[in-house]
Amino acid sequence: MSRVRPRSVRLRLIWITAALLLVGAAAVLWLNVRGDPPIDHLPSPGGAQAIERGAYLARAGNCMGCHTSAGGAAYAGGRGIDTPFGTVYAGNLTADPDTGIGRWSADDFWRALRNGRSRDGRLLYPAFPYPNYSLIEREDAQAIYAYLRSLPPVAQANRPHDLRWPFNTQAALAVWRALYFKPGETAPPENASPALKRGAYLVQGLGHCSACHSARNALGASSPLDLAGGLIPMQNWYAPSLNSAQEAGVMHWPAADIVALLKTGVSPRGSAQGPMAEVVLHSTQHLNESDLNAVALLLKSLPEHANTAVSGRKAAPNAAGAALYDKYCVQCHGDQGQGVPGAYPALAGNRAVTMASPVNLVQMVLHGGYPPATAGNPQPFGMPPYIVDLSDPEIADLLTHLRGSWGHGATAVSAVDVHTARSRHLR
Ligand code: HEC
Ligand code: HEC
Ligand code: HEC
């Protein structure tokens, strides 16, 4: 993090720091006085049935995705989550008594998910999406606990977090929680059917869709109920709005297409890329039909927000972009951008091309990619990377051409946009 910060950002950091210190002492005091809501004891977990249910729920929550390092033992921790404040390392969730959760009771575990507190009372960082997991029902937490305890224990010490002051203090977390954390915040619609409630539970709770699909404020907070889209911190990907049909909204899709997207990574109307491909790979492809339908029902019920007017230069077809398209893209995506059904997506009329934010579009061209390999689509067609072949101005011409062709009325992409999306840290 040795970037040069513009003055306004520095001022904002100083302001935030001062505010943190001021409110910190008061908040720590208040939280300590208030304590956590009481937790009654449940009988100990166990039983093959609970373990199997726990395995399913752990996938629905993609616990393994963060709690496993590249090439490391499953659930033994060590993966770093990059945030604008530094790196937070997910811990060892295996039953090792010294480095894992071997000495944790089911109640300790439930408290971590519900209230974001470790066994020793330490407040946890919201890079662990406990504002979402706070919705997880007691019995489900218990089943996940039983499942994790059934795995082979792995002795692997937790890596200390690497956060800047004041974000590395418990006081900062206490402030953050006082401002932004409401345990169990949920809003299944009034008179919701059981299926819709289940969908809300999976989307707002276990599935923690808002962890990516909402914009975080300057202190990294967002609401589990907000799915209006946002840049994923420290990654060059934009998780589009689930409230907008121009972005990731699927309210107008048939439920079967939504289910196909979540189960196989591809559908007649769109496919999963980048971080969403990981979500499908590790999590949603494992959901059963009834849960997939519940998620689809919830996504279809989301209110459609009017699209905010996009300002910027209108894209227009251009000769430089057309020549690049003919050289590099036409063989798969077709001269009318029609694609090849079942193999190469159409680019004409595709919201991945026309979305206001060009970030993901630039990512696709730079890095190419595959939809996830799933049981329903075991050998997906892939797209080659162009990071070596095409310069920033060339990609800008090419994408501006695509965003202005085939009746698209999107905004132009500049070389600066491409350069920004190419650089590693994007906020
Ligand atoms: C987006 C990444 C992410 C996902 C997904 C995730 N975790 Fe974590 N988890 C973390 C991070 C990071 C920490 C460390 C937080 C801290 O130490 O302040 C953590 C901490 C924890 C802790 C506390 C460990 C300790 O030693 O105090 C528990 C328990 C836990 N996670 C369980 C789960 C379960 C169960 C799931 C799935 C339902 C899950 N996590 C999914 C990132 C994640
Ligand atoms: C790790 C970050 C992340 C999480 C968690 C996540 N998404 Fe996404 N999602 C993305 C990104 C990035 C995209 C844009 C790329 C794409 O279209 O696949 C996306 C796209 C989508 C799309 C649009 C796909 C299309 O073809 O138009 C849908 C629908 C979606 N997500 C639903 C969900 C649901 C439901 C959940 C929770 C179960 C979820 N996402 C969780 C990052 C995430
Ligand atoms: C070898 C065939 C091939 C070539 C050549 C190719 N693509 Fe692709 N493209 C694909 C495949 C396959 C996908 C779907 C990948 C995925 O979903 O991850 C894709 C996806 C895309 C997407 C995302 C579509 C969506 O629905 O999310 C865009 C945008 C795109 N390509 C643009 C381009 C551009 C621009 C070029 C030329 C620079 C190009 N492609 C060259 C095969 C190709």
XYZ file of C-alpha atoms and ligand atoms in Angstrom:
556
model
C 0.000 0.000 0.000
C 2.630 2.542 -0.966
C 0.374 4.431 -3.336
C 0.475 8.185 -3.354
C -2.812 9.348 -1.930
C -4.540 12.439 -3.186
C -4.860 15.148 -0.553
C -8.604 14.666 -0.165
C -8.106 10.998 0.713
C -5.402 11.900 3.253
C -7.681 14.459 4.828
C -10.466 11.925 4.953
C -8.177 9.414 6.703
C -7.115 12.011 9.271
C -10.731 12.912 9.851
C -11.705 9.261 10.212
C -8.832 8.646 12.621
C -9.812 11.583 14.805
C -13.447 10.497 14.816
C -12.450 6.933 15.679
C -10.394 8.034 18.650
C -13.094 10.305 19.994
C -15.934 7.852 19.767
C -13.699 4.880 20.540
C -13.413 5.199 24.269
C -17.122 5.808 24.684
C -18.056 2.920 22.432
C -15.734 0.433 24.125
C -17.211 1.386 27.452
C -20.745 1.141 26.159
C -20.201 -2.211 24.459
C -18.547 -3.645 27.528
C -21.371 -2.491 29.735
C -23.992 -3.721 27.311
C -22.312 -7.025 26.501
C -23.828 -9.526 24.091
C -27.362 -10.835 24.210
C -27.472 -13.953 26.408
C -27.030 -17.311 24.765
C -28.756 -20.394 26.146
C -27.039 -23.695 25.930
C -27.958 -26.223 23.317
C -27.309 -29.931 23.667
C -23.982 -31.011 22.146
C -23.961 -31.597 18.450
C -23.254 -34.800 16.650
C -24.858 -37.470 14.579
C -24.265 -38.307 10.949
C -27.349 -36.360 9.947
C -26.203 -33.132 11.552
C -22.775 -33.535 9.963
C -24.244 -34.011 6.512
C -26.528 -31.021 6.945
C -23.569 -29.009 8.198
C -21.520 -29.891 5.124
C -24.339 -28.645 2.916
C -24.754 -25.412 4.890
C -21.007 -24.758 4.941
C -21.091 -24.860 1.148
C -24.106 -22.576 1.007
C -22.030 -20.133 3.102
C -18.804 -20.844 1.169
C -16.850 -21.062 4.441
C -14.108 -22.993 2.682
C -13.585 -20.260 0.086
C -11.984 -17.946 2.661
C -10.823 -20.436 5.284
C -8.508 -22.373 2.966
C -5.239 -20.966 1.619
C -4.057 -21.706 -1.915
C -2.757 -25.264 -1.857
C -3.437 -25.548 1.897
C -5.495 -28.081 3.858
C -9.271 -27.538 3.686
C -10.547 -25.203 6.438
C -7.086 -24.823 8.017
C -7.117 -21.064 7.360
C -4.314 -18.773 6.298
C -5.927 -17.051 3.355
C -5.595 -13.271 3.449
C -8.555 -11.029 2.657
C -7.260 -7.695 1.318
C -9.109 -4.631 2.508
C -8.384 -0.911 2.131
C -7.189 -1.047 5.771
C -4.758 -3.943 5.396
C -4.995 -7.730 5.229
C -7.140 -9.876 7.521
C -6.346 -13.589 7.660
C -9.124 -16.151 7.977
C -8.392 -18.620 10.771
C -8.130 -22.358 11.234
C -11.619 -23.882 11.548
C -10.479 -27.496 11.939
C -10.776 -29.216 15.317
C -7.103 -28.862 16.277
C -7.191 -27.927 20.004
C -4.297 -25.462 19.912
C -4.594 -23.729 16.559
C -8.162 -24.510 15.464
C -11.561 -24.628 17.134
C -10.912 -27.868 19.024
C -11.575 -26.222 22.396
C -14.570 -24.228 21.183
C -18.054 -25.157 22.372
C -21.022 -25.039 20.009
C -22.020 -21.840 21.837
C -18.644 -20.197 21.240
C -19.055 -21.007 17.570
C -22.579 -19.651 17.379
C -21.477 -16.460 19.122
C -18.759 -15.923 16.501
C -21.314 -16.147 13.701
C -24.113 -14.338 15.478
C -22.186 -11.575 17.245
C -18.792 -11.480 15.563
C -16.868 -12.349 18.717
C -14.106 -14.898 19.059
C -14.013 -17.499 21.833
C -11.901 -15.183 24.015
C -14.318 -12.280 23.467
C -12.150 -10.536 20.854
C -14.227 -8.530 18.388
C -13.846 -9.868 14.854
C -13.271 -7.993 11.623
C -16.172 -7.761 9.190
C -13.938 -9.129 6.408
C -15.534 -12.208 7.996
C -19.067 -11.505 6.750
C -20.725 -11.935 10.145
C -23.160 -9.079 9.527
C -24.688 -11.628 7.109
C -23.977 -14.782 9.107
C -25.643 -13.161 12.081
C -28.880 -14.353 10.448
C -27.833 -18.002 10.579
C -30.237 -19.992 12.704
C -28.973 -21.661 15.835
C -29.564 -25.200 14.591
C -27.762 -24.447 11.351
C -24.747 -23.011 13.176
C -24.755 -26.135 15.298
C -24.777 -28.377 12.207
C -21.878 -26.456 10.628
C -19.997 -26.812 13.910
C -20.662 -30.568 13.937
C -19.423 -30.830 10.371
C -16.218 -28.873 11.007
C -15.522 -30.993 14.097
C -15.868 -34.137 11.976
C -12.964 -33.078 9.714
C -9.380 -34.176 10.380
C -7.735 -31.656 12.740
C -4.877 -29.726 11.153
C -2.264 -28.022 13.341
C -1.685 -24.699 11.620
C -1.267 -21.509 13.638
C -3.325 -18.493 12.600
C -1.460 -15.721 10.828
C -1.609 -12.377 12.606
C -3.554 -9.708 10.719
C -1.621 -7.028 8.914
C -3.681 -3.881 9.468
C -2.741 -0.219 9.767
C -3.320 1.780 12.915
C -5.987 2.613 14.077
C -7.772 -0.180 12.237
C -5.739 -2.793 14.089
C -7.297 -1.845 17.439
C -10.307 -3.311 19.212
C -11.475 0.267 19.825
C -11.797 0.831 16.081
C -13.840 -2.348 15.792
C -16.018 -1.359 18.736
C -16.794 1.933 16.990
C -17.437 0.205 13.735
C -19.848 -2.209 15.367
C -21.644 0.516 17.279
C -22.174 2.381 14.015
C -22.923 -0.398 11.578
C -23.560 -3.813 13.099
C -27.074 -4.931 13.945
C -27.156 -8.628 14.873
C -29.727 -10.563 12.864
C -30.713 -7.747 10.526
C -33.091 -9.182 7.950
C -36.137 -8.160 6.019
C -38.090 -10.959 4.444
C -41.069 -9.205 2.898
C -44.282 -8.970 4.966
C -46.395 -12.121 4.629
C -43.582 -13.794 2.751
C -44.146 -17.385 1.714
C -41.871 -19.998 3.307
C -39.967 -20.243 -0.001
C -39.385 -16.497 -0.130
C -38.253 -16.501 3.501
C -35.867 -19.305 2.714
C -34.568 -17.304 -0.261
C -34.003 -14.251 1.960
C -32.200 -16.426 4.505
C -29.891 -17.816 1.836
C -29.235 -14.509 0.017
C -28.996 -12.112 2.979
C -27.608 -14.615 5.459
C -25.611 -17.708 4.541
C -24.964 -16.767 0.910
C -23.721 -13.288 1.969
C -24.411 -11.940 -1.525
C -24.219 -8.365 -0.190
C -20.572 -8.884 0.804
C -19.844 -8.238 -2.881
C -23.075 -6.886 -4.383
C -23.227 -3.677 -2.331
C -21.068 -0.585 -2.107
C -19.078 -0.273 1.122
C -18.688 3.105 2.796
C -15.365 4.700 3.799
C -15.179 2.357 6.807
C -15.942 -0.775 4.832
C -19.542 -1.172 5.980
C -22.580 -2.155 3.957
C -25.969 -3.584 4.835
C -26.823 -7.264 4.281
C -30.066 -5.984 2.762
C -28.374 -3.772 0.168
C -27.774 -5.490 -3.172
C -27.456 -2.361 -5.307
C -23.966 -3.177 -6.583
C -20.461 -2.046 -5.733
C -16.780 -2.400 -6.472
C -15.307 -5.356 -4.613
C -12.657 -3.874 -2.307
C -9.120 -4.355 -3.630
C -10.200 -6.402 -6.632
C -10.627 -5.182 -10.165
C -14.199 -6.394 -10.340
C -17.526 -4.666 -10.012
C -20.337 -6.747 -8.492
C -23.298 -5.325 -10.394
C -26.623 -4.267 -8.923
C -29.183 -7.008 -8.371
C -31.800 -4.220 -8.418
C -31.120 -3.151 -11.991
C -32.056 -5.044 -15.129
C -29.210 -3.212 -16.885
C -26.742 -4.763 -14.440
C -27.144 -8.079 -12.575
C -30.872 -7.819 -11.859
C -32.712 -10.989 -12.843
C -36.241 -9.917 -11.922
C -37.299 -10.344 -15.572
C -35.597 -13.707 -16.114
C -37.581 -16.944 -15.961
C -36.726 -18.715 -12.674
C -35.298 -21.640 -14.656
C -32.578 -19.401 -16.158
C -31.611 -18.045 -12.733
C -31.386 -21.585 -11.400
C -29.254 -22.580 -14.410
C -26.872 -19.666 -13.799
C -26.414 -20.535 -10.122
C -26.227 -24.281 -10.699
C -24.104 -24.519 -13.859
C -22.470 -21.080 -14.202
C -24.064 -20.583 -17.613
C -27.574 -19.771 -18.777
C -29.250 -18.600 -21.947
C -29.083 -15.024 -20.610
C -25.694 -14.705 -19.006
C -22.794 -16.546 -17.432
C -20.756 -16.204 -14.260
C -17.294 -14.663 -14.473
C -14.468 -13.706 -12.156
C -15.457 -13.675 -8.461
C -19.002 -14.807 -9.355
C -17.572 -17.884 -11.081
C -15.898 -18.751 -7.742
C -19.209 -18.336 -5.924
C -20.895 -20.743 -8.341
C -17.963 -23.155 -8.238
C -17.637 -23.406 -4.452
C -21.136 -22.607 -3.311
C -24.291 -22.250 -5.380
C -23.741 -25.236 -7.682
C -24.089 -27.429 -4.587
C -27.486 -26.071 -3.540
C -30.457 -28.374 -3.985
C -33.298 -27.560 -6.383
C -35.625 -26.280 -3.711
C -33.009 -23.866 -2.311
C -32.026 -22.709 -5.808
C -35.660 -21.980 -6.544
C -35.964 -20.100 -3.253
C -32.960 -17.928 -4.172
C -34.441 -17.327 -7.637
C -37.748 -16.324 -6.063
C -36.037 -13.813 -3.774
C -33.956 -12.362 -6.618
C -37.075 -11.981 -8.753
C -38.851 -10.214 -5.888
C -36.167 -7.511 -5.513
C -37.443 -4.027 -6.309
C -36.184 -2.612 -9.592
C -34.479 0.708 -9.040
C -34.696 3.286 -11.788
C -31.327 3.462 -13.473
C -29.409 6.574 -12.508
C -28.542 8.681 -15.524
C -25.050 7.861 -16.738
C -22.974 10.820 -17.776
C -20.041 10.679 -20.153
C -19.153 10.717 -23.799
C -21.399 8.431 -25.870
C -19.624 5.540 -27.493
C -19.573 5.376 -31.295
C -18.408 2.668 -33.695
C -14.880 3.465 -34.894
C -12.529 2.078 -37.536
C -9.670 1.288 -35.149
C -11.985 -0.683 -32.843
C -13.671 -2.472 -35.750
C -10.286 -3.616 -37.104
C -9.276 -4.967 -33.681
C -12.609 -6.750 -33.333
C -12.123 -8.415 -36.734
C -8.617 -9.472 -35.861
C -9.128 -10.751 -32.313
C -12.762 -11.383 -31.491
C -14.897 -12.055 -34.545
C -14.059 -15.756 -34.855
C -15.870 -16.530 -31.622
C -18.309 -13.680 -31.062
C -19.443 -13.290 -34.720
C -19.515 -10.344 -37.123
C -22.859 -9.184 -35.761
C -21.840 -9.909 -32.166
C -24.261 -12.823 -32.298
C -21.940 -15.388 -30.666
C -22.479 -19.140 -30.969
C -25.298 -20.502 -28.794
C -24.023 -22.914 -26.149
C -20.366 -21.961 -26.778
C -19.620 -18.250 -27.166
C -21.845 -15.577 -25.662
C -23.459 -12.991 -27.918
C -21.992 -9.542 -27.345
C -24.803 -7.695 -29.137
C -27.409 -6.687 -26.571
C -25.301 -8.157 -23.746
C -25.388 -6.107 -20.556
C -21.853 -7.270 -19.781
C -20.902 -5.035 -22.732
C -23.246 -2.108 -22.091
C -23.161 -1.825 -18.267
C -22.299 1.676 -17.032
C -19.157 0.453 -15.267
C -16.672 -0.901 -17.851
C -14.521 -2.563 -15.169
C -15.576 -6.179 -15.753
C -15.493 -5.720 -19.503
C -11.865 -4.606 -19.311
C -11.109 -7.574 -17.008
C -12.581 -10.035 -19.508
C -10.471 -8.655 -22.366
C -7.279 -8.437 -20.295
C -7.505 -11.817 -18.608
C -10.042 -13.810 -20.611
C -11.605 -16.522 -18.533
C -13.821 -19.494 -18.154
C -17.208 -19.897 -16.613
C -16.842 -22.293 -13.662
C -16.539 -26.003 -14.463
C -19.654 -27.482 -12.849
C -21.462 -30.804 -12.943
C -23.977 -29.190 -15.309
C -21.249 -27.667 -17.544
C -18.112 -29.741 -16.972
C -16.026 -28.432 -19.880
C -16.826 -24.783 -20.368
C -15.616 -22.886 -23.413
C -13.008 -20.307 -22.478
C -11.795 -16.988 -23.753
C -8.088 -16.183 -24.268
C -6.397 -13.262 -22.453
C -5.312 -10.173 -24.415
C -3.217 -8.525 -21.726
C -0.069 -8.953 -23.826
C -1.532 -8.281 -27.282
C -3.546 -5.140 -26.667
C -2.485 -1.772 -25.215
C -4.682 0.467 -23.073
C -5.603 2.771 -26.000
C -6.362 -0.242 -28.221
C -8.657 -1.797 -25.633
C -10.334 1.602 -25.208
C -10.971 1.855 -28.975
C -12.199 -1.730 -29.159
C -14.583 -1.461 -26.203
C -15.832 1.970 -27.279
C -16.580 0.412 -30.646
C -18.525 -2.461 -29.033
C -20.407 -0.128 -26.682
C -21.515 1.973 -29.668
C -22.308 -0.855 -32.124
C -25.402 -3.011 -32.647
C -27.727 -0.384 -31.272
C -25.873 -0.054 -27.966
C -25.996 3.422 -26.482
C -23.416 3.022 -23.707
C -20.662 5.474 -22.790
C -17.182 5.457 -24.298
C -14.253 3.761 -22.540
C -11.043 5.792 -22.232
C -7.455 4.583 -22.026
C -7.458 5.937 -18.461
C -10.441 3.701 -17.594
C -8.525 0.717 -18.941
C -5.377 1.707 -17.091
C -7.292 2.098 -13.815
C -8.940 -1.300 -14.178
C -5.551 -2.835 -15.021
C -3.831 -1.501 -11.898
C -4.051 -3.871 -8.976
C -5.739 -1.824 -6.296
C -9.010 -0.345 -7.329
C -11.323 1.469 -4.961
C -15.274 -13.626 2.834
C -14.384 -14.467 3.611
C -14.955 -15.365 4.690
C -15.986 -16.272 4.580
C -16.852 -16.562 3.345
C -16.086 -16.916 5.863
N -15.161 -16.426 6.730
Fe -14.891 -16.976 8.663
N -13.499 -15.524 8.878
C -12.975 -14.758 7.862
C -11.932 -13.900 8.401
C -11.106 -12.907 7.590
C -11.856 -14.175 9.776
C -10.920 -13.528 10.800
C -11.634 -12.391 11.490
C -10.851 -11.852 12.658
O -9.933 -12.539 13.146
O -11.140 -10.734 13.106
C -12.859 -15.195 10.041
C -13.120 -15.715 11.306
C -14.011 -16.737 11.571
C -14.253 -17.293 12.878
C -13.586 -16.852 14.176
C -12.293 -17.601 14.335
C -11.517 -17.175 15.541
O -10.440 -17.782 15.770
O -11.930 -16.276 16.251
C -15.160 -18.303 12.730
C -15.722 -19.203 13.810
C -15.505 -18.344 11.324
N -14.798 -17.386 10.658
C -16.418 -19.233 10.795
C -16.872 -19.162 9.463
C -17.947 -19.970 8.947
C -18.693 -21.030 9.723
C -18.123 -19.591 7.647
C -19.178 -20.079 6.658
C -20.553 -20.042 7.117
C -17.143 -18.553 7.366
N -16.399 -18.332 8.486
C -17.015 -17.911 6.146
C -13.379 -14.753 6.548
C -14.439 -15.487 6.040
C -17.186 -12.760 -4.164
C -18.062 -11.730 -4.669
C -19.491 -12.130 -5.012
C -20.395 -12.776 -4.204
C -20.213 -13.273 -2.779
C -21.594 -12.899 -4.994
N -21.425 -12.347 -6.226
Fe -22.788 -12.318 -7.756
N -21.461 -11.395 -8.968
C -20.199 -10.980 -8.596
C -19.551 -10.350 -9.738
C -18.157 -9.759 -9.766
C -20.472 -10.393 -10.808
C -20.244 -9.844 -12.231
C -19.624 -10.901 -13.134
C -20.661 -11.827 -13.694
O -21.611 -11.366 -14.339
O -20.556 -13.039 -13.463
C -21.663 -11.054 -10.293
C -22.807 -11.300 -11.042
C -23.974 -11.832 -10.542
C -25.195 -12.009 -11.302
C -25.409 -11.625 -12.769
C -24.943 -12.701 -13.701
C -25.231 -12.383 -15.158
O -24.922 -13.241 -15.995
O -25.742 -11.313 -15.478
C -26.122 -12.568 -10.455
C -27.556 -12.913 -10.783
C -25.470 -12.744 -9.174
N -24.176 -12.290 -9.263
C -26.089 -13.269 -8.054
C -25.441 -13.509 -6.836
C -26.066 -14.143 -5.709
C -27.504 -14.645 -5.655
C -25.127 -14.214 -4.719
C -25.254 -14.812 -3.336
C -25.626 -16.207 -3.308
C -23.914 -13.619 -5.243
N -24.143 -13.198 -6.522
C -22.742 -13.517 -4.526
C -19.598 -11.164 -7.353
C -20.152 -11.847 -6.279
C -11.703 -18.406 -28.605
C -12.990 -17.782 -28.549
C -13.046 -16.333 -28.046
C -12.374 -15.226 -28.515
C -11.348 -15.168 -29.640
C -12.875 -14.106 -27.760
N -13.794 -14.531 -26.841
Fe -14.849 -13.352 -25.590
N -15.669 -14.998 -24.736
C -15.445 -16.300 -25.112
C -16.070 -17.192 -24.164
C -16.058 -18.711 -24.205
C -16.687 -16.373 -23.202
C -17.438 -16.802 -21.934
C -16.399 -16.843 -20.863
C -16.925 -16.769 -19.483
O -18.138 -16.775 -19.296
O -16.092 -16.691 -18.553
C -16.419 -15.010 -23.594
C -16.885 -13.904 -22.899
C -16.725 -12.605 -23.302
C -17.333 -11.481 -22.664
C -18.281 -11.534 -21.447
C -19.650 -11.880 -21.933
C -20.649 -12.096 -20.823
O -21.781 -12.491 -21.144
O -20.337 -11.879 -19.658
C -16.935 -10.368 -23.346
C -17.340 -8.945 -23.077
C -16.046 -10.822 -24.397
N -15.957 -12.179 -24.348
C -15.416 -9.990 -25.295
C -14.446 -10.427 -26.186
C -13.624 -9.526 -26.967
C -13.726 -8.022 -26.945
C -12.778 -10.306 -27.696
C -11.668 -9.863 -28.617
C -10.635 -9.066 -27.989
C -13.085 -11.696 -27.373
N -14.096 -11.720 -26.459
C -12.456 -12.790 -27.935
C -14.726 -16.699 -26.225
C -13.921 -15.874 -26.972
